[in-house]
CSV table of C-alpha atoms and ligand atoms in Angstrom, one decimal:
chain,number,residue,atom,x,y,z
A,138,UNK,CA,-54.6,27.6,188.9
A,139,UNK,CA,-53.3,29.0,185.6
A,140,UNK,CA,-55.0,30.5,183.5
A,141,UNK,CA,-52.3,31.9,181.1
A,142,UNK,CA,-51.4,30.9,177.4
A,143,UNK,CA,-48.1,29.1,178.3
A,144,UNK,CA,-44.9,31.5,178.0
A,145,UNK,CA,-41.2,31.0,177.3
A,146,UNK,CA,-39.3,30.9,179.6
A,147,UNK,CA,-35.4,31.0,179.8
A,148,UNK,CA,-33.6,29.9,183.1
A,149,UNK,CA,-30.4,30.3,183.7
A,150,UNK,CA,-28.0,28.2,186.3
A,151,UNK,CA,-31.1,25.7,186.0
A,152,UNK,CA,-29.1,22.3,186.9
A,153,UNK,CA,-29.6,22.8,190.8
A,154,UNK,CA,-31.0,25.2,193.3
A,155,UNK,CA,-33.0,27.8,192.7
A,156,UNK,CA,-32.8,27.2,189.1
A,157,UNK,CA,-34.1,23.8,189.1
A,158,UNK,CA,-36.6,25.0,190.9
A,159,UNK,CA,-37.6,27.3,189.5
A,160,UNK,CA,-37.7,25.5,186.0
A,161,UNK,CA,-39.3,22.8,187.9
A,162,UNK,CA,-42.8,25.1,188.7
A,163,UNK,CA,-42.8,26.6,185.4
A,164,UNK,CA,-43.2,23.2,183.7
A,165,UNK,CA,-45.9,22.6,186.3
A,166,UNK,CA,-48.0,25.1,185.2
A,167,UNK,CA,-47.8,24.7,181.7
A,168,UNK,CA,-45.0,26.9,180.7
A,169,UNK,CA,-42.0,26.0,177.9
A,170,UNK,CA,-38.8,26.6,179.4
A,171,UNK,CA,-35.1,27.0,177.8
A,172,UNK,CA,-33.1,25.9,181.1
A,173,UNK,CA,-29.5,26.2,180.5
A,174,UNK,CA,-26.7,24.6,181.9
A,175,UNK,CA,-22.7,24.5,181.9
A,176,UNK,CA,-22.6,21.0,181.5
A,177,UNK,CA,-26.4,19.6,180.3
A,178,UNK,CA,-25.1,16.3,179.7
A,179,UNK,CA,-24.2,16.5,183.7
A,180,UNK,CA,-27.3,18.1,184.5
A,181,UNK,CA,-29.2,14.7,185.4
A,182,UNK,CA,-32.0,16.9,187.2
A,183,UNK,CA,-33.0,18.9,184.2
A,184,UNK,CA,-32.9,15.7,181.9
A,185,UNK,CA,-35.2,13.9,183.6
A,186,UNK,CA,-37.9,16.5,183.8
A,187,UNK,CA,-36.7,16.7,179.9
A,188,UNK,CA,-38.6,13.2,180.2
A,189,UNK,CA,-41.7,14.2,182.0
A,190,UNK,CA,-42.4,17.5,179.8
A,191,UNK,CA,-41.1,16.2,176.9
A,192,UNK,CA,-40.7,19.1,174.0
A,193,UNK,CA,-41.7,21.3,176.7
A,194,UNK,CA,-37.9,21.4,177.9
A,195,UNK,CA,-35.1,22.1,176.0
A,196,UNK,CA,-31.8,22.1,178.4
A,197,UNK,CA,-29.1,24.5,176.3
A,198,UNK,CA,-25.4,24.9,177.4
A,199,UNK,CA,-24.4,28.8,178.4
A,200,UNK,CA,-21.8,29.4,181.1
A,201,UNK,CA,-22.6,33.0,181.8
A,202,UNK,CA,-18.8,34.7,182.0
A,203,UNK,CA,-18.3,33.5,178.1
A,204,UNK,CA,-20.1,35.8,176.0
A,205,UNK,CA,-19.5,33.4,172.8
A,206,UNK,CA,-22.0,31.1,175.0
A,207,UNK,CA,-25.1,34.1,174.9
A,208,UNK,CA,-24.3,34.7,170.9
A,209,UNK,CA,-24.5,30.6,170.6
A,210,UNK,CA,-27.7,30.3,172.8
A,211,UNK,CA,-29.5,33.2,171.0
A,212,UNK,CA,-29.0,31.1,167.9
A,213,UNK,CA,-30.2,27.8,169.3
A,214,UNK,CA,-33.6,29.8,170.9
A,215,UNK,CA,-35.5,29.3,167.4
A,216,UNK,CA,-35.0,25.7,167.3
A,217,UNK,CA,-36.0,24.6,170.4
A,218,UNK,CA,-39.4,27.1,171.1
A,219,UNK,CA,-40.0,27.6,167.1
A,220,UNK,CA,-39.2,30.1,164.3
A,221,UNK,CA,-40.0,33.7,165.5
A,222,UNK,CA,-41.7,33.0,168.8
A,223,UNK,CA,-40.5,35.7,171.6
A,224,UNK,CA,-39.5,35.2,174.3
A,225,UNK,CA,-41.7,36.0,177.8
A,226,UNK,CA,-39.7,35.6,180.5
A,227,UNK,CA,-36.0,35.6,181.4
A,228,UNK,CA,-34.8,34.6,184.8
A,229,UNK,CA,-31.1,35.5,184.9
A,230,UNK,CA,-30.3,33.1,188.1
A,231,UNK,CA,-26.4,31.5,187.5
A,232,UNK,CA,-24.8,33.5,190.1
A,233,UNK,CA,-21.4,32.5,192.2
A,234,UNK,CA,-20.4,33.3,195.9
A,235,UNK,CA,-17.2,32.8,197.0
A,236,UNK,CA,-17.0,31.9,200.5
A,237,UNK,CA,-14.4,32.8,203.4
A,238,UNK,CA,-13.3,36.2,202.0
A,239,UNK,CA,-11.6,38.0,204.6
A,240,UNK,CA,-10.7,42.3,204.6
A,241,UNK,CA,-6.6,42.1,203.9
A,242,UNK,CA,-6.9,39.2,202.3
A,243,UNK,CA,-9.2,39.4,199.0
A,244,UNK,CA,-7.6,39.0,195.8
A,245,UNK,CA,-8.7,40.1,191.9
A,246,UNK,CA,-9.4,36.4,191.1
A,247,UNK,CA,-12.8,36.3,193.4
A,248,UNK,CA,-13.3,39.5,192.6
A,249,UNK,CA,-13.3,39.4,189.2
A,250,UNK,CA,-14.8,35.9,188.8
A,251,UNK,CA,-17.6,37.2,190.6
A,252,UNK,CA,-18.1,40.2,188.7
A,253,UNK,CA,-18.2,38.5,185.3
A,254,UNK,CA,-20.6,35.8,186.8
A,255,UNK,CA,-22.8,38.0,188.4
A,256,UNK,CA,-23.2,41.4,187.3
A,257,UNK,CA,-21.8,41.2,183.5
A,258,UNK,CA,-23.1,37.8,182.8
A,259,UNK,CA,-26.5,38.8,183.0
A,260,UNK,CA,-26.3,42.5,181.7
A,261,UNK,CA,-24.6,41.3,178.6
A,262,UNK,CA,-26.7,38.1,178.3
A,263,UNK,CA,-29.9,40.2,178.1
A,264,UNK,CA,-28.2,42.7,175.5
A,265,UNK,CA,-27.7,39.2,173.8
A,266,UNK,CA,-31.5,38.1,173.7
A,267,UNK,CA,-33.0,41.6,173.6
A,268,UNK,CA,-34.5,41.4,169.8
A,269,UNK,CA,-35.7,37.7,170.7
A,270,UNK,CA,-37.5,39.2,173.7
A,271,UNK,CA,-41.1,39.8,173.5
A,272,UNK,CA,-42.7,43.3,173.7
A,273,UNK,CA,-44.0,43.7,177.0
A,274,UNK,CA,-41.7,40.6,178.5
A,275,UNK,CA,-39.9,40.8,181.8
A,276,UNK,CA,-36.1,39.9,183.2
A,277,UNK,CA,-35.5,39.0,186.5
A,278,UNK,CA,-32.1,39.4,188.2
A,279,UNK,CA,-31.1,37.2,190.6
A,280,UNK,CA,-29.7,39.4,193.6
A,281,UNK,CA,-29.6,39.4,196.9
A,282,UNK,CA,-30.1,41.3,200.1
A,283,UNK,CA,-26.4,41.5,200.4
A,284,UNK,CA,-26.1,43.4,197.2
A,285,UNK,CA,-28.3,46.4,199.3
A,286,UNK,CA,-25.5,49.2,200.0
A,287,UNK,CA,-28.5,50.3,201.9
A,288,UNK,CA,-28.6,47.6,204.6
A,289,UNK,CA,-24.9,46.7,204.7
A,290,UNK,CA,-23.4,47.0,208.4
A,291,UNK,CA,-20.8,44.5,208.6
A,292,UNK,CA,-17.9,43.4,206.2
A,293,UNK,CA,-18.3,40.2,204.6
A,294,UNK,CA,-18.5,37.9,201.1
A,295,UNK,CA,-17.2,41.2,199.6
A,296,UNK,CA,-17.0,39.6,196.1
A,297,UNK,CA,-20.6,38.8,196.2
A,298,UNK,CA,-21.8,41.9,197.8
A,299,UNK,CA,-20.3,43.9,195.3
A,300,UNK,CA,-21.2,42.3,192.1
A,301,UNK,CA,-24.7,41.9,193.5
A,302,UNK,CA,-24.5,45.8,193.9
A,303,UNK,CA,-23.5,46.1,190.1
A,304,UNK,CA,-26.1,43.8,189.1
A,305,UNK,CA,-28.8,46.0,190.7
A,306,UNK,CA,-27.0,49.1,188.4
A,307,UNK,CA,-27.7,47.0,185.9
A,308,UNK,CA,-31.1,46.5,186.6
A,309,UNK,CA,-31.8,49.7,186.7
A,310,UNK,CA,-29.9,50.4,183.2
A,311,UNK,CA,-31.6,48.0,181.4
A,312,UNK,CA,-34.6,48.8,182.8
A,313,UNK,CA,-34.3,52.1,181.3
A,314,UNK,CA,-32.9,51.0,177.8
A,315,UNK,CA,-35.9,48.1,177.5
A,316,UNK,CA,-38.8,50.6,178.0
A,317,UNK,CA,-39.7,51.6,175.1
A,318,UNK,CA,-40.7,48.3,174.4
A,319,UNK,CA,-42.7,47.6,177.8
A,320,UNK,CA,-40.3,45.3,179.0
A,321,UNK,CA,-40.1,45.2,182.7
A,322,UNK,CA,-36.5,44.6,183.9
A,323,UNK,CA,-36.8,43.8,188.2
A,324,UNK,CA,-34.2,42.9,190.9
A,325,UNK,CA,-35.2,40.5,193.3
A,326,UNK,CA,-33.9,38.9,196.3
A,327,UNK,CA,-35.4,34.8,196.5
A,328,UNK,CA,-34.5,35.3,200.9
A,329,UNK,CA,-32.0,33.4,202.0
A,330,UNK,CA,-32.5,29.4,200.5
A,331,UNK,CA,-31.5,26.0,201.9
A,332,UNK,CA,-29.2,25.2,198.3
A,333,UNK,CA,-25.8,24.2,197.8
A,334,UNK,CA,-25.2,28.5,198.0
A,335,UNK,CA,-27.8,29.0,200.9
A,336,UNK,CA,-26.2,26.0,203.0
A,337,UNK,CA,-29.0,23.7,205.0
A,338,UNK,CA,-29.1,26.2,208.0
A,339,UNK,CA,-30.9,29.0,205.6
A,340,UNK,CA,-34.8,30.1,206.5
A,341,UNK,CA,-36.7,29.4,203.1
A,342,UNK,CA,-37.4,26.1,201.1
A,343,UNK,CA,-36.5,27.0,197.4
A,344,UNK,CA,-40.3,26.0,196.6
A,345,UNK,CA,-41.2,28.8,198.3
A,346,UNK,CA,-39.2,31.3,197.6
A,347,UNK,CA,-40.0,30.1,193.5
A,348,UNK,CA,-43.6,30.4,194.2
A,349,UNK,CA,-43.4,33.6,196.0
A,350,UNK,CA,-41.0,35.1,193.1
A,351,UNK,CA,-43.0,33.7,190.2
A,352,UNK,CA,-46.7,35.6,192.0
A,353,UNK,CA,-44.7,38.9,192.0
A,354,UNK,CA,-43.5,38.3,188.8
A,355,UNK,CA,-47.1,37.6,187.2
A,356,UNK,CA,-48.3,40.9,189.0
A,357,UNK,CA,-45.3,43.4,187.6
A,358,UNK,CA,-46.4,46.5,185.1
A,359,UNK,CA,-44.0,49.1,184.0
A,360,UNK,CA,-44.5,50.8,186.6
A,361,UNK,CA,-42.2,47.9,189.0
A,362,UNK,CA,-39.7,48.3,185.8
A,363,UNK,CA,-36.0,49.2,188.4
A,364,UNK,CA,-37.1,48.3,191.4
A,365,UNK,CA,-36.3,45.8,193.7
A,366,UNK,CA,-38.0,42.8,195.6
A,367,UNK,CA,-37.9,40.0,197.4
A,368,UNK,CA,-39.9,36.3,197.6
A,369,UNK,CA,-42.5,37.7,199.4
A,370,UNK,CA,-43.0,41.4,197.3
A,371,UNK,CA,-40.9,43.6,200.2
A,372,UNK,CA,-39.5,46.3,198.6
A,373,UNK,CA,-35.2,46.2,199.5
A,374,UNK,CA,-33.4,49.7,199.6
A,375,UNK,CA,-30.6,49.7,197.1
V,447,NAP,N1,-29.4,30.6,198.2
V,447,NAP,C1,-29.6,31.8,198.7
V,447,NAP,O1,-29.8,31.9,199.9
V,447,NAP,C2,-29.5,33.0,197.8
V,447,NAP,C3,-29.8,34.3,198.4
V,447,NAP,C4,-29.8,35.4,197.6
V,447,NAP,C5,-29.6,35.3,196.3
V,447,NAP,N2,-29.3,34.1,195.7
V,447,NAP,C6,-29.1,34.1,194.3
V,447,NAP,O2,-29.9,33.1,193.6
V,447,NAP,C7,-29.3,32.6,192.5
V,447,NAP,C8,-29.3,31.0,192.6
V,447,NAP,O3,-28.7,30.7,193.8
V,447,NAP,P1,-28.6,29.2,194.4
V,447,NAP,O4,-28.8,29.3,195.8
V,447,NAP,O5,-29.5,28.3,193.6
V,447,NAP,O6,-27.1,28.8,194.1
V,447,NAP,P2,-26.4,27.4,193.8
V,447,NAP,O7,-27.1,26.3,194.4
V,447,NAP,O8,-25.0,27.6,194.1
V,447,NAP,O9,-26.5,27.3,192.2
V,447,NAP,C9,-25.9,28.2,191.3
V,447,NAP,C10,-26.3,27.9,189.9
V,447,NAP,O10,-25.6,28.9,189.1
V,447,NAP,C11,-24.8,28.2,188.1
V,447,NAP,N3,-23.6,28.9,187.7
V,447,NAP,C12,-22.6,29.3,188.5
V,447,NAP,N4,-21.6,29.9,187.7
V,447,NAP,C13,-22.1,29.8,186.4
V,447,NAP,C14,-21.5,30.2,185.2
V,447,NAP,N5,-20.3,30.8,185.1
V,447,NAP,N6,-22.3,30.0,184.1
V,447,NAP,C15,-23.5,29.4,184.2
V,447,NAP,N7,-24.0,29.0,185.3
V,447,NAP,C16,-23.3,29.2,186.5
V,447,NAP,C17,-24.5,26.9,188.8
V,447,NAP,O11,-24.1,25.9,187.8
V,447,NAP,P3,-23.0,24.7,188.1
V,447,NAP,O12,-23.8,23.6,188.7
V,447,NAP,O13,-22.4,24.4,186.8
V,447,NAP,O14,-22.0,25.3,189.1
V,447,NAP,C18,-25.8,26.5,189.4
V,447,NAP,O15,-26.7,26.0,188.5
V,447,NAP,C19,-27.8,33.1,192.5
V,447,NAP,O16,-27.8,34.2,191.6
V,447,NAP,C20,-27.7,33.6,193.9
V,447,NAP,O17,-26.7,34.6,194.0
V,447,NAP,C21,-29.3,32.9,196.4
């Protein structure tokens, strides 16, 4: 049951997977949610529950590589949650994996497309919204397990692994540079999710690893601010 005043919320990469998701429980329980999209007048998902919740939803365009997009979003925030509100939570989620990478093979494209989209996106994107963010907010990183330089034994989706790794450097620096204002500034890893990224084979329903992320979440305090979790509040080696 909640028993919070309702927050806003930004999600980002909200027109499928985990996103959807996780936009889809936070209207559930009350919450007003910025999702954004690349495309939202493709994002058919997100404009239905636009529908359901309505002025509880706004669905924004940002495609995370394009900082023009952050500057353009930050502007739009006041219109759709109101003149001078803050913002509670962010959930940076767009991410990218490039699949089939192979050691001899990798070139600067995936590399690079990956880095933007996964580890400068969201740094830069939360230097973007940092005055609209509320003292005392938090901003979650999407990352992943295979981000971990700590638990890496075998080669593979290089691209991904190591713009995951930057994004948890970037956790960590933001972290730092958001505390004077109590903001808490977390890693987590959502397990390994049956989406369009996860493939049907993966081990965890994206309800559950939403609901699981979104209980930690509700529990963090400054002291979590740099670390790094996953769905069920396991702490991951960096
Ligand atoms: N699924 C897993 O097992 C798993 C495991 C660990 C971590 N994660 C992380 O969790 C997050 C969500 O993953 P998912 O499984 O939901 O992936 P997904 O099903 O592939 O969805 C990815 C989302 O990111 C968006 N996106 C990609 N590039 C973008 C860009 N340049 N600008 C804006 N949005 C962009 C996509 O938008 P479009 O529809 O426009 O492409 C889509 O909404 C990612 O950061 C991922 O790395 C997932």
């Amino acid at each position: 049951m909640n028993t919070h005043p309702p927050r806003h919320v930004i999600v980002t990469g909200a027109n499928r997977g985990i996103g959807l998701e996780f936009t889809r429980q936070l209207l559930a329980r009350g919450d007003r949610v910025v999702a954004t999209a690349r495309e939202p007048g493709k994002a058919t998902a997100l404009n239905t529950l636009a529908g359901e919740y309505p002025g509880r939803l706004h669905v924004l365009p940002l495609d995370i590589t394009r900082p023009r997009t952050h500057a353009e979003l930050a502007r739009e925030l006041p219109l759709a949650f109101g003149d001078g509100v803050r913002i509670d939570l962010l959930i940076n989620n767009a991410g990218v994996l490039h699949s089939g990478e192979r050691f001899g093979a990798l070139d600067l494209d995936n590399l690079e497309h990956s880095f933007r989209t996964n580890a400068a996106g969201p740094y830069l994107l939360t230097q973007a919204l940092a005055p609209q963010l509320a003292d005392g907010a938090r901003v979650v990183n999407m990352s992943s397990r295979i981000g971990a330089i700590g638990l890496t034994t075998r080669f593979g989706t290089p691209s991904y692994a190591i713009s995951k790794a930057a994004l948890n450097m970037a956790t960590v620096l933001l972290a730092q540079a958001l505390s004077v204002r109590d903001i808490v500034v977390v890693a987590v890893s959502p397990g390994w999710v049956r989406t369009d990224m996860g493939g049907e084979q993966a081990e965890v329903a994206p309800e559950d690893a939403v609901a699981g992320l979104l209980a930690r979440v509700d529990d963090l305090s400054m002291s979590n601010s740099g670390s790094f979790f996953d769905w069920q509040g396991e702490p991951i080696p960096w």
